[in-house]
Every structure is written in structure tokens, then in C-alpha cells.
Amino acid sequence: MSGPSKYQPTSAVGKWFHERLPIVAFAKDHALDFPTPKNLNYWYTFGGILAVMLVVQIITGIVLVMHYTPHVDMAFASVEHIMRDVNYGWMLRYLHMNGASMFFIAVYIHMFRGMYYGSYKAPREVLWMIGVIIYLVMMATAFMGYVLPWGQMSFWGAKVITNLFSAIPFVGPEITTWLWGGYSVDNPTLNRFFSLHYLLPFVLAGIVFLHIWALHVVGNNNPTGISVKSDKDTVPFHPYYTLKDGFAIVVFLIFYAAFVFYGPNYMGDAVNYVQANPLATPEHIKPEWYYLPFYAILRSINNKLLGVVAMFSSILILLFLPWLDTSRVRSGKYRPIFKLEFWVFCVVCVALGFVGAQKPNDTLSWIGFLLTLYYFAHFIIFLPLMGLLEQPKRLPNSISEDVLAHSHGKLAAAE
Ligand code: HEM
């Protein structure tokens, strides 16, 4: 926040309170007056959308828990009870189930937006790294949540993923036993996953607070990637971005509602409507869509330990992104080669997701392997090299100049 707070309490009680806890000043400075670049586009509304989705997940989750039983003999039936007997239980469950997918759609857009505009570059490295931690916690939370209905895919998914830890040399089997709370995925596993699935969203809320704090220390990046140079480059957050974010949130909620009311199981797996059976392995075990690219990376290497290392590295490498990208220019808008390579990278990620969803065969394994190589090459080879070799386009002198150039261009076209 630049400069001292402009908040002046108008009443005696307000002044008394302000001197003891300046929370109103804090809220005004950070939610209303915060100077925000005036050129943020709709890709910048996804942070707000994510915050709304976190709240939706917490509220629907808390109410679901009022009717859910975390025991292997009753979990599946309690979910069916929610769907059939509890008033609007079907809606609560579909909101929560599809809410998780919406959360991931929003987070992927938010992350790729950051990658395109170079939002991870100095001085936003810590903001970005907190984001990566948020993403990891989201993945863990969703994974444990998926186990709770105790369907076939819940059980076998949990079994496959927890088993991965057994590949760790020497201590692997002990770690797996410790995670399970026994010698197989069973009631203690369900219980601890339930406990953590309830806890982690609140941890997430705390980390999101740090994320916004870090954002407000350095300020938003923007589509030009040029730093704010004067007051002319910014507008107060309210009413400009409260309205823009508000509009985007409503559109996003309509998209979400379309799934909840017209295709609630579109993104799910029919096999999870069969109760978990440790004696019958489903024909094709695959995780939810948002894990599929990583699942493809895991399976692309014909060695369990190396596959596990590749999978975890593919996520952890994001932590080093601020230092792997050597470009002086932040925004991809002014980087012709990066721009092209960025879209190839996006296609590679989607293709990895596609491969992750298929039953494995020789050809697909090869394709998966090549895509995995590209995924890592993007970070380790292309980003560092492109930054050094590429000649960026000329940057505008300021955010204001860019905005005016665009509006003059539009005016000239209209005349
Ligand atoms: C619950 C999840 C998250 C919430 C609620 C959240 C919230 C926000 C908000 C409100 C903003 C400002 C508005 C905007 O730029 O969209 C923001 C910015 C940002 N977030 Fe997140 N975020 C989340 C997850 C992540 C993740 C997973 C990453 C990266 C791995 C990330 C990286 C960033 C970056 C780099 C910015 C600055 C963007 C810029 O100024 O150009 N965030 N976040």
C-alpha cells in the first residue's frame, strides 16, 4: 500500500475503535482504495473467482459433513442418503463435487495467466511461490476429498497414489504403512483423510491471506508487464475492479451452475457410484481430470521410482520458474518467440492430460514420454534460452501510454 492510510473515522466511537484496532482502515486501504493498474483484463478476475470458490467449497463442505459418516461401512451409504433423503442434499453434493472442478479450472487459468504475463518475475517471486504452495495444498485436499464417498475409484485411486510412496528407497514401505494407518487402505485411512480434508481448506484460507498480502506489498502486475510509474497508471480497486470482478464472478457462477444442474456427473467417473470393493480392481483406474497430465508423466517412465520423481518434479519445478526465465521483459505480449512456445506448451499440457486419461499402450507410452520430455524442456531449456536469445518488441513507456495508444487506435478506426 503506498502512503499512509486515508481513512478518517467520522464518529467518536469510530475514532476510539480505530485507535485500538485499525481494521476498518485496513479494509478500506486494501479492499477499496488499493491502487490497481488501470489496464487489467478479464484474465485478472480469476483471483477473485478463486477466492469465491474457496468459500463455496468450505460452506458446502461443512453442511455435507453434517450428514456424512466417515466409516468404511457407512460412508458410501451416507453419501447416497445425502443424495436421496436430505433436503437439497443432491444439490449440496453436486455443488461441492463440481465446485472442486471449477476451482481447478479457475486455478489453471490463473496460473497460465501468470506464466503468460511473467507475473512470477521480480519482485513477485514470493507471491508466485506462495501460489505454488496453494496449488499443492489444493491437490492434496481434492485427492483426500475424492476418497470420502468410498466408491470404487475412491478406494483404488487412494491405493495407487499412496502406493507410489513405497517406491522411495529404504523407507518407502514404512511411509506407506504410516500413511494408511495400517497394512492397507482401510478405515484408519478414511478417517485421517476425512480429518485432513476438513482441515486443509482452512489452512488454504490462511495461505491465501499470505498470497494477497504478498500481492499488496508489490502490487499487481498487468498485461504490459511494465511497472506502475505514476498515479496516472492506476485506479482505486473500488468501484472499478469490484464491478469488473463481480461481473466475472456472476458469469463464472452461471457456467458452474450449468454443470451442477445440467451435467452434474459430466466430469466424474461412473465407477465411483459402485461401493469400494478391495477384492475387485476396476478395469481402468484413473484420477480426476485435473490430475491427468501428472498421471501421464508418472506413467511415461517405465520405472516406478523415476516415474514418481518425474511426477513430483513436474510440479515442484514451478517453484523455480522465476529464476528459470531469464528474460528482461515480463509480459509475453512483447516476446514473439516466447508467445509461440507458450502456446505449444499449453497444447503439450492438454495432450498430457489426454494421454493420462487413456488405457496405456505402447504408442501412447511413447507419446507420453515425448510430451514429458517437452514439458521439462520448456522449463529447463527453452525458458532460459529464449530469454537470452530473443529480441523483444519495443515496450510502451508506461501503462498509461499503452492504454491511450489502444483507445486512440480504436477511435481512429471508428472515425
Ligand atoms: C485458492 C487459490 C488462489 C486464490 C484465492 C488466489 C487469489 C489471487 C488474487 C485475488 C490475486 C489478484 C487478482 C488476480 O491477479 O487475479 C492473485 C494474483 C496472483 N496469483 Fe493467485 N490465487 C490463488 C492461487 C494461485 C496459484 C496456484 C498461483 C500460482 C501457482 C497464483 C499466482 C498468482 C500470481 C503470480 C499473482 C499476481 C498476478 C499479477 O499481478 O499479474 N495464485 N491471486
GROMACS .gro file of C-alpha atoms in nm, residues 17-335:
model
  319
   17PHE     CA    1  -1.212   0.180   1.796
   18HIS     CA    2  -0.965   0.286   1.524
   19GLU     CA    3  -0.703   0.376   1.784
   20ARG     CA    4  -0.735   0.026   1.933
   21LEU     CA    5  -0.780  -0.186   1.619
   22PRO     CA    6  -0.746  -0.010   1.281
   23ILE     CA    7  -0.931  -0.285   1.098
   24VAL     CA    8  -1.168  -0.053   0.911
   25ALA     CA    9  -0.869   0.146   0.782
   26PHE     CA   10  -0.704  -0.181   0.681
   27ALA     CA   11  -1.012  -0.297   0.489
   28LYS     CA   12  -1.057   0.042   0.322
   29ASP     CA   13  -0.690   0.061   0.219
   30HIS     CA   14  -0.672  -0.294   0.089
   31ALA     CA   15  -1.019  -0.368  -0.049
   32LEU     CA   16  -1.143  -0.026  -0.164
   33ASP     CA   17  -0.864   0.225  -0.225
   34PHE     CA   18  -0.585  -0.012  -0.329
   35PRO     CA   19  -0.414   0.143  -0.635
   36THR     CA   20  -0.456  -0.109  -0.916
   37PRO     CA   21  -0.316  -0.085  -1.270
   38LYS     CA   22  -0.589   0.051  -1.493
   39ASN     CA   23  -0.531  -0.195  -1.778
   40LEU     CA   24  -0.616  -0.528  -1.609
   41ASN     CA   25  -0.815  -0.754  -1.843
   42TYR     CA   26  -1.062  -1.033  -1.761
   43TRP     CA   27  -0.784  -1.287  -1.705
   44TYR     CA   28  -0.718  -1.087  -1.389
   45THR     CA   29  -1.060  -1.167  -1.247
   46PHE     CA   30  -0.970  -1.528  -1.171
   47GLY     CA   31  -0.802  -1.448  -0.839
   48GLY     CA   32  -1.134  -1.312  -0.712
   49ILE     CA   33  -1.320  -1.607  -0.866
   50LEU     CA   34  -1.084  -1.845  -0.681
   51ALA     CA   35  -1.150  -1.670  -0.350
   52VAL     CA   36  -1.526  -1.711  -0.406
   53MET     CA   37  -1.484  -2.078  -0.496
   54LEU     CA   38  -1.284  -2.143  -0.180
   55VAL     CA   39  -1.569  -2.001   0.027
   56VAL     CA   40  -1.828  -2.204  -0.169
   57GLN     CA   41  -1.628  -2.524  -0.109
   58ILE     CA   42  -1.594  -2.454   0.264
   59ILE     CA   43  -1.965  -2.377   0.313
   60THR     CA   44  -2.099  -2.670   0.107
   61GLY     CA   45  -1.839  -2.898   0.271
   62ILE     CA   46  -1.940  -2.801   0.624
   63VAL     CA   47  -2.306  -2.874   0.553
   64LEU     CA   48  -2.225  -3.204   0.379
   65VAL     CA   49  -2.031  -3.317   0.686
   66MET     CA   50  -2.349  -3.279   0.893
   67HIS     CA   51  -2.487  -3.581   0.705
   68TYR     CA   52  -2.174  -3.777   0.615
   69THR     CA   53  -2.030  -4.072   0.812
   70PRO     CA   54  -1.654  -4.132   0.784
   71HIS     CA   55  -1.657  -4.509   0.829
   72VAL     CA   56  -1.587  -4.771   0.561
   73ASP     CA   57  -1.915  -4.950   0.634
   74MET     CA   58  -2.127  -4.636   0.618
   75ALA     CA   59  -1.952  -4.371   0.407
   76PHE     CA   60  -2.093  -4.484   0.071
   77ALA     CA   61  -2.446  -4.524   0.210
   78SER     CA   62  -2.427  -4.187   0.387
   79VAL     CA   63  -2.345  -4.017   0.056
   80GLU     CA   64  -2.642  -4.194  -0.108
   81HIS     CA   65  -2.852  -4.077   0.187
   82ILE     CA   66  -2.739  -3.719   0.117
   83MET     CA   67  -2.833  -3.761  -0.249
   84ARG     CA   68  -3.177  -3.911  -0.186
   85ASP     CA   69  -3.309  -3.817   0.159
   86VAL     CA   70  -3.151  -3.493   0.275
   87ASN     CA   71  -3.338  -3.180   0.162
   88TYR     CA   72  -3.141  -3.037  -0.130
   89GLY     CA   73  -2.866  -3.284  -0.042
   90TRP     CA   74  -2.820  -3.369  -0.412
   91MET     CA   75  -2.760  -3.000  -0.481
   92LEU     CA   76  -2.512  -2.964  -0.196
   93ARG     CA   77  -2.316  -3.263  -0.313
   94TYR     CA   78  -2.319  -3.163  -0.678
   95LEU     CA   79  -2.216  -2.809  -0.583
   96HIS     CA   80  -1.921  -2.945  -0.384
   97MET     CA   81  -1.823  -3.208  -0.641
   98ASN     CA   82  -1.837  -2.973  -0.939
   99GLY     CA   83  -1.705  -2.688  -0.723
  100ALA     CA   84  -1.376  -2.878  -0.698
  101SER     CA   85  -1.354  -2.898  -1.078
  102MET     CA   86  -1.444  -2.529  -1.113
  103PHE     CA   87  -1.178  -2.444  -0.856
  104PHE     CA   88  -0.919  -2.625  -1.069
  105ILE     CA   89  -1.040  -2.472  -1.397
  106ALA     CA   90  -1.001  -2.129  -1.234
  107VAL     CA   91  -0.661  -2.209  -1.083
  108TYR     CA   92  -0.522  -2.335  -1.412
  109ILE     CA   93  -0.639  -2.019  -1.592
  110HIS     CA   94  -0.491  -1.811  -1.306
  111MET     CA   95  -0.156  -1.992  -1.326
  112PHE     CA   96  -0.126  -1.983  -1.706
  113ARG     CA   97  -0.222  -1.616  -1.700
  114GLY     CA   98   0.068  -1.562  -1.457
  115MET     CA   99   0.303  -1.755  -1.685
  116TYR     CA  100   0.199  -1.558  -1.994
  117TYR     CA  101   0.235  -1.214  -1.836
  118GLY     CA  102   0.553  -1.307  -1.645
  119SER     CA  103   0.383  -1.234  -1.312
  120TYR     CA  104   0.630  -1.463  -1.134
  121LYS     CA  105   0.924  -1.239  -1.223
  122ALA     CA  106   1.084  -0.998  -0.975
  123PRO     CA  107   0.953  -0.860  -0.748
  124ARG     CA  108   0.667  -1.116  -0.740
  125GLU     CA  109   0.871  -1.434  -0.681
  126VAL     CA  110   0.736  -1.493  -0.329
  127LEU     CA  111   0.380  -1.421  -0.440
  128TRP     CA  112   0.423  -1.685  -0.712
  129MET     CA  113   0.584  -1.939  -0.477
  130ILE     CA  114   0.302  -1.899  -0.226
  131GLY     CA  115   0.072  -1.966  -0.522
  132VAL     CA  116   0.254  -2.292  -0.597
  133ILE     CA  117   0.213  -2.397  -0.232
  134ILE     CA  118  -0.159  -2.315  -0.257
  135TYR     CA  119  -0.177  -2.536  -0.566
  136LEU     CA  120  -0.005  -2.826  -0.386
  137VAL     CA  121  -0.242  -2.795  -0.089
  138MET     CA  122  -0.539  -2.783  -0.328
  139MET     CA  123  -0.421  -3.104  -0.495
  140ALA     CA  124  -0.381  -3.282  -0.159
  141THR     CA  125  -0.721  -3.160  -0.038
  142ALA     CA  126  -0.904  -3.270  -0.353
  143PHE     CA  127  -0.729  -3.607  -0.352
  144MET     CA  128  -0.839  -3.680   0.006
  145GLY     CA  129  -1.189  -3.550  -0.062
  146TYR     CA  130  -1.231  -3.791  -0.351
  147VAL     CA  131  -1.165  -4.085  -0.117
  148LEU     CA  132  -1.452  -3.991   0.117
  149PRO     CA  133  -1.752  -4.129  -0.082
  150TRP     CA  134  -1.574  -4.466  -0.063
  151GLY     CA  135  -1.662  -4.567  -0.418
  152GLN     CA  136  -1.450  -4.797  -0.632
  153MET     CA  137  -1.243  -4.513  -0.778
  154SER     CA  138  -1.204  -4.352  -0.433
  155PHE     CA  139  -1.055  -4.671  -0.297
  156TRP     CA  140  -0.840  -4.773  -0.592
  157GLY     CA  141  -0.724  -4.418  -0.663
  158ALA     CA  142  -0.613  -4.387  -0.299
  159LYS     CA  143  -0.442  -4.724  -0.321
  160VAL     CA  144  -0.248  -4.640  -0.639
  161ILE     CA  145  -0.137  -4.295  -0.523
  162THR     CA  146  -0.041  -4.390  -0.165
  163ASN     CA  147   0.144  -4.690  -0.304
  164LEU     CA  148   0.367  -4.455  -0.502
  165PHE     CA  149   0.545  -4.366  -0.179
  166SER     CA  150   0.655  -4.727  -0.143
  167ALA     CA  151   0.895  -4.662  -0.435
  168ILE     CA  152   1.110  -4.443  -0.210
  169PRO     CA  153   1.427  -4.643  -0.134
  170PHE     CA  154   1.463  -4.798   0.217
  171VAL     CA  155   1.184  -4.610   0.398
  172GLY     CA  156   0.914  -4.631   0.125
  173PRO     CA  157   0.710  -4.923   0.264
  174GLU     CA  158   0.720  -4.774   0.617
  175ILE     CA  159   0.595  -4.440   0.485
  176THR     CA  160   0.309  -4.610   0.304
  177THR     CA  161   0.208  -4.807   0.614
  178TRP     CA  162   0.223  -4.484   0.814
  179LEU     CA  163   0.004  -4.302   0.559
  180TRP     CA  164  -0.252  -4.584   0.561
  181GLY     CA  165  -0.256  -4.621   0.938
  182GLY     CA  166  -0.234  -4.999   0.881
  183TYR     CA  167  -0.140  -5.251   0.617
  184SER     CA  168  -0.391  -5.147   0.351
  185VAL     CA  169  -0.624  -4.861   0.260
  186ASP     CA  170  -0.892  -4.910   0.525
  187ASN     CA  171  -1.094  -4.739   0.795
  188PRO     CA  172  -0.798  -4.557   0.958
  189THR     CA  173  -0.702  -4.424   0.612
  190LEU     CA  174  -1.055  -4.298   0.550
  191ASN     CA  175  -1.061  -4.136   0.896
  192ARG     CA  176  -0.735  -3.947   0.858
  193PHE     CA  177  -0.822  -3.837   0.505
  194PHE     CA  178  -1.154  -3.707   0.636
  195SER     CA  179  -0.983  -3.518   0.917
  196LEU     CA  180  -0.727  -3.361   0.683
  197HIS     CA  181  -0.982  -3.289   0.411
  198TYR     CA  182  -1.175  -3.083   0.666
  199LEU     CA  183  -0.863  -2.910   0.799
  200LEU     CA  184  -0.673  -2.820   0.481
  201PRO     CA  185  -0.924  -2.573   0.330
  202PHE     CA  186  -0.879  -2.357   0.640
  203VAL     CA  187  -0.501  -2.383   0.604
  204LEU     CA  188  -0.559  -2.284   0.242
  205ALA     CA  189  -0.755  -1.978   0.353
  206GLY     CA  190  -0.456  -1.878   0.570
  207ILE     CA  191  -0.212  -1.923   0.283
  208VAL     CA  192  -0.443  -1.725   0.053
  209PHE     CA  193  -0.423  -1.442   0.307
  210LEU     CA  194  -0.042  -1.451   0.274
  211HIS     CA  195  -0.082  -1.460  -0.105
  212ILE     CA  196  -0.291  -1.142  -0.106
  213TRP     CA  197  -0.058  -0.983   0.147
  214ALA     CA  198   0.240  -1.052  -0.079
  215LEU     CA  199   0.036  -0.916  -0.372
  216HIS     CA  200  -0.037  -0.595  -0.185
  217VAL     CA  201   0.328  -0.542  -0.090
  218VAL     CA  202   0.448  -0.543  -0.452
  219GLY     CA  203   0.123  -0.453  -0.632
  220ASN     CA  204  -0.039  -0.622  -0.932
  221ASN     CA  205   0.147  -0.695  -1.248
  222ASN     CA  206  -0.055  -0.615  -1.564
  223PRO     CA  207  -0.081  -0.727  -1.929
  224THR     CA  208   0.204  -0.499  -2.041
  225GLY     CA  209   0.431  -0.624  -1.763
  226ILE     CA  210   0.552  -0.266  -1.718
  227SER     CA  211   0.573  -0.146  -1.357
  228VAL     CA  212   0.343   0.128  -1.231
  229LYS     CA  213   0.530   0.459  -1.271
  230SER     CA  214   0.284   0.721  -1.153
  231ASP     CA  215  -0.066   0.767  -1.011
  232LYS     CA  216  -0.190   0.800  -1.370
  233ASP     CA  217  -0.125   0.430  -1.425
  234THR     CA  218  -0.363   0.316  -1.151
  235VAL     CA  219  -0.725   0.342  -1.042
  236PRO     CA  220  -0.870   0.260  -0.697
  237PHE     CA  221  -0.979  -0.102  -0.668
  238HIS     CA  222  -1.334   0.011  -0.587
  239PRO     CA  223  -1.552   0.069  -0.788
  240TYR     CA  224  -1.351  -0.024  -1.099
  241TYR     CA  225  -1.241  -0.375  -1.012
  242THR     CA  226  -1.511  -0.463  -0.761
  243LEU     CA  227  -1.753  -0.427  -1.054
  244LYS     CA  228  -1.534  -0.599  -1.311
  245ASP     CA  229  -1.458  -0.890  -1.073
  246GLY     CA  230  -1.825  -0.901  -0.966
  247PHE     CA  231  -1.939  -0.935  -1.327
  248ALA     CA  232  -1.683  -1.209  -1.398
  249ILE     CA  233  -1.784  -1.395  -1.081
  250VAL     CA  234  -2.152  -1.395  -1.188
  251VAL     CA  235  -2.062  -1.527  -1.537
  252PHE     CA  236  -1.840  -1.794  -1.380
  253LEU     CA  237  -2.116  -1.897  -1.138
  254ILE     CA  238  -2.356  -1.938  -1.434
  255PHE     CA  239  -2.101  -2.167  -1.602
  256TYR     CA  240  -2.069  -2.360  -1.273
  257ALA     CA  241  -2.448  -2.382  -1.235
  258ALA     CA  242  -2.477  -2.522  -1.589
  259PHE     CA  243  -2.268  -2.821  -1.477
  260VAL     CA  244  -2.441  -2.861  -1.141
  261PHE     CA  245  -2.792  -2.859  -1.288
  262TYR     CA  246  -2.747  -3.000  -1.639
  263GLY     CA  247  -2.441  -3.228  -1.628
  264PRO     CA  248  -2.350  -3.293  -1.266
  265ASN     CA  249  -2.162  -3.613  -1.343
  266TYR     CA  250  -2.006  -3.498  -1.668
  267MET     CA  251  -1.663  -3.454  -1.510
  268GLY     CA  252  -1.695  -3.752  -1.273
  269ASP     CA  253  -1.643  -4.124  -1.315
  270ALA     CA  254  -1.940  -4.364  -1.324
  271VAL     CA  255  -1.730  -4.630  -1.146
  272ASN     CA  256  -1.739  -4.422  -0.830
  273TYR     CA  257  -2.112  -4.494  -0.800
  274VAL     CA  258  -2.014  -4.852  -0.711
  275GLN     CA  259  -1.917  -4.908  -0.347
  276ALA     CA  260  -1.547  -4.971  -0.277
  277ASN     CA  261  -1.452  -5.335  -0.306
  278PRO     CA  262  -1.091  -5.424  -0.215
  279LEU     CA  263  -1.132  -5.759  -0.393
  280ALA     CA  264  -1.239  -5.622  -0.734
  281THR     CA  265  -0.998  -5.394  -0.920
  282PRO     CA  266  -1.172  -5.163  -1.172
  283GLU     CA  267  -1.069  -5.223  -1.531
  284HIS     CA  268  -0.920  -4.874  -1.574
  285ILE     CA  269  -0.805  -4.672  -1.274
  286LYS     CA  270  -0.768  -4.305  -1.349
  287PRO     CA  271  -0.776  -3.991  -1.133
  288GLU     CA  272  -0.997  -3.684  -1.171
  289TRP     CA  273  -0.932  -3.473  -1.484
  290TYR     CA  274  -0.722  -3.211  -1.305
  291TYR     CA  275  -0.450  -3.464  -1.217
  292LEU     CA  276  -0.433  -3.631  -1.558
  293PRO     CA  277  -0.125  -3.452  -1.701
  294PHE     CA  278   0.073  -3.552  -1.391
  295TYR     CA  279  -0.064  -3.905  -1.408
  296ALA     CA  280   0.063  -3.921  -1.768
  297ILE     CA  281   0.408  -3.804  -1.654
  298LEU     CA  282   0.407  -4.067  -1.380
  299ARG     CA  283   0.330  -4.343  -1.630
  300SER     CA  284   0.557  -4.212  -1.905
  301ILE     CA  285   0.866  -4.364  -1.742
  302ASN     CA  286   0.899  -4.738  -1.716
  303ASN     CA  287   1.043  -4.731  -1.366
  304LYS     CA  288   0.827  -4.669  -1.060
  305LEU     CA  289   1.077  -4.458  -0.864
  306LEU     CA  290   1.177  -4.245  -1.164
  307GLY     CA  291   0.811  -4.200  -1.257
  308VAL     CA  292   0.732  -4.078  -0.906
  309VAL     CA  293   1.033  -3.843  -0.909
  310ALA     CA  294   0.930  -3.707  -1.251
  311MET     CA  295   0.572  -3.651  -1.135
  312PHE     CA  296   0.667  -3.459  -0.820
  313SER     CA  297   0.940  -3.267  -1.005
  314SER     CA  298   0.692  -3.159  -1.270
  315ILE     CA  299   0.503  -2.966  -1.001
  316LEU     CA  300   0.796  -2.856  -0.784
  317ILE     CA  301   0.980  -2.713  -1.085
  318LEU     CA  302   0.720  -2.434  -1.082
  319LEU     CA  303   0.884  -2.305  -0.763
  320PHE     CA  304   1.199  -2.225  -0.964
  321LEU     CA  305   1.020  -2.060  -1.255
  322PRO     CA  306   1.119  -1.704  -1.151
  323TRP     CA  307   1.485  -1.798  -1.197
  324LEU     CA  308   1.449  -2.026  -1.499
  325ASP     CA  309   1.301  -1.749  -1.710
  326THR     CA  310   1.594  -1.522  -1.795
  327SER     CA  311   1.402  -1.264  -1.999
  328ARG     CA  312   1.438  -0.894  -1.910
  329VAL     CA  313   1.083  -0.836  -2.032
  330ARG     CA  314   0.793  -0.965  -1.821
  331SER     CA  315   0.493  -0.987  -2.048
  332GLY     CA  316   0.466  -1.247  -2.323
  333LYS     CA  317   0.284  -0.982  -2.526
  334TYR     CA  318   0.621  -0.836  -2.627
  335ARG     CA  319   0.807  -1.166  -2.668
   0.00000   0.00000   0.00000
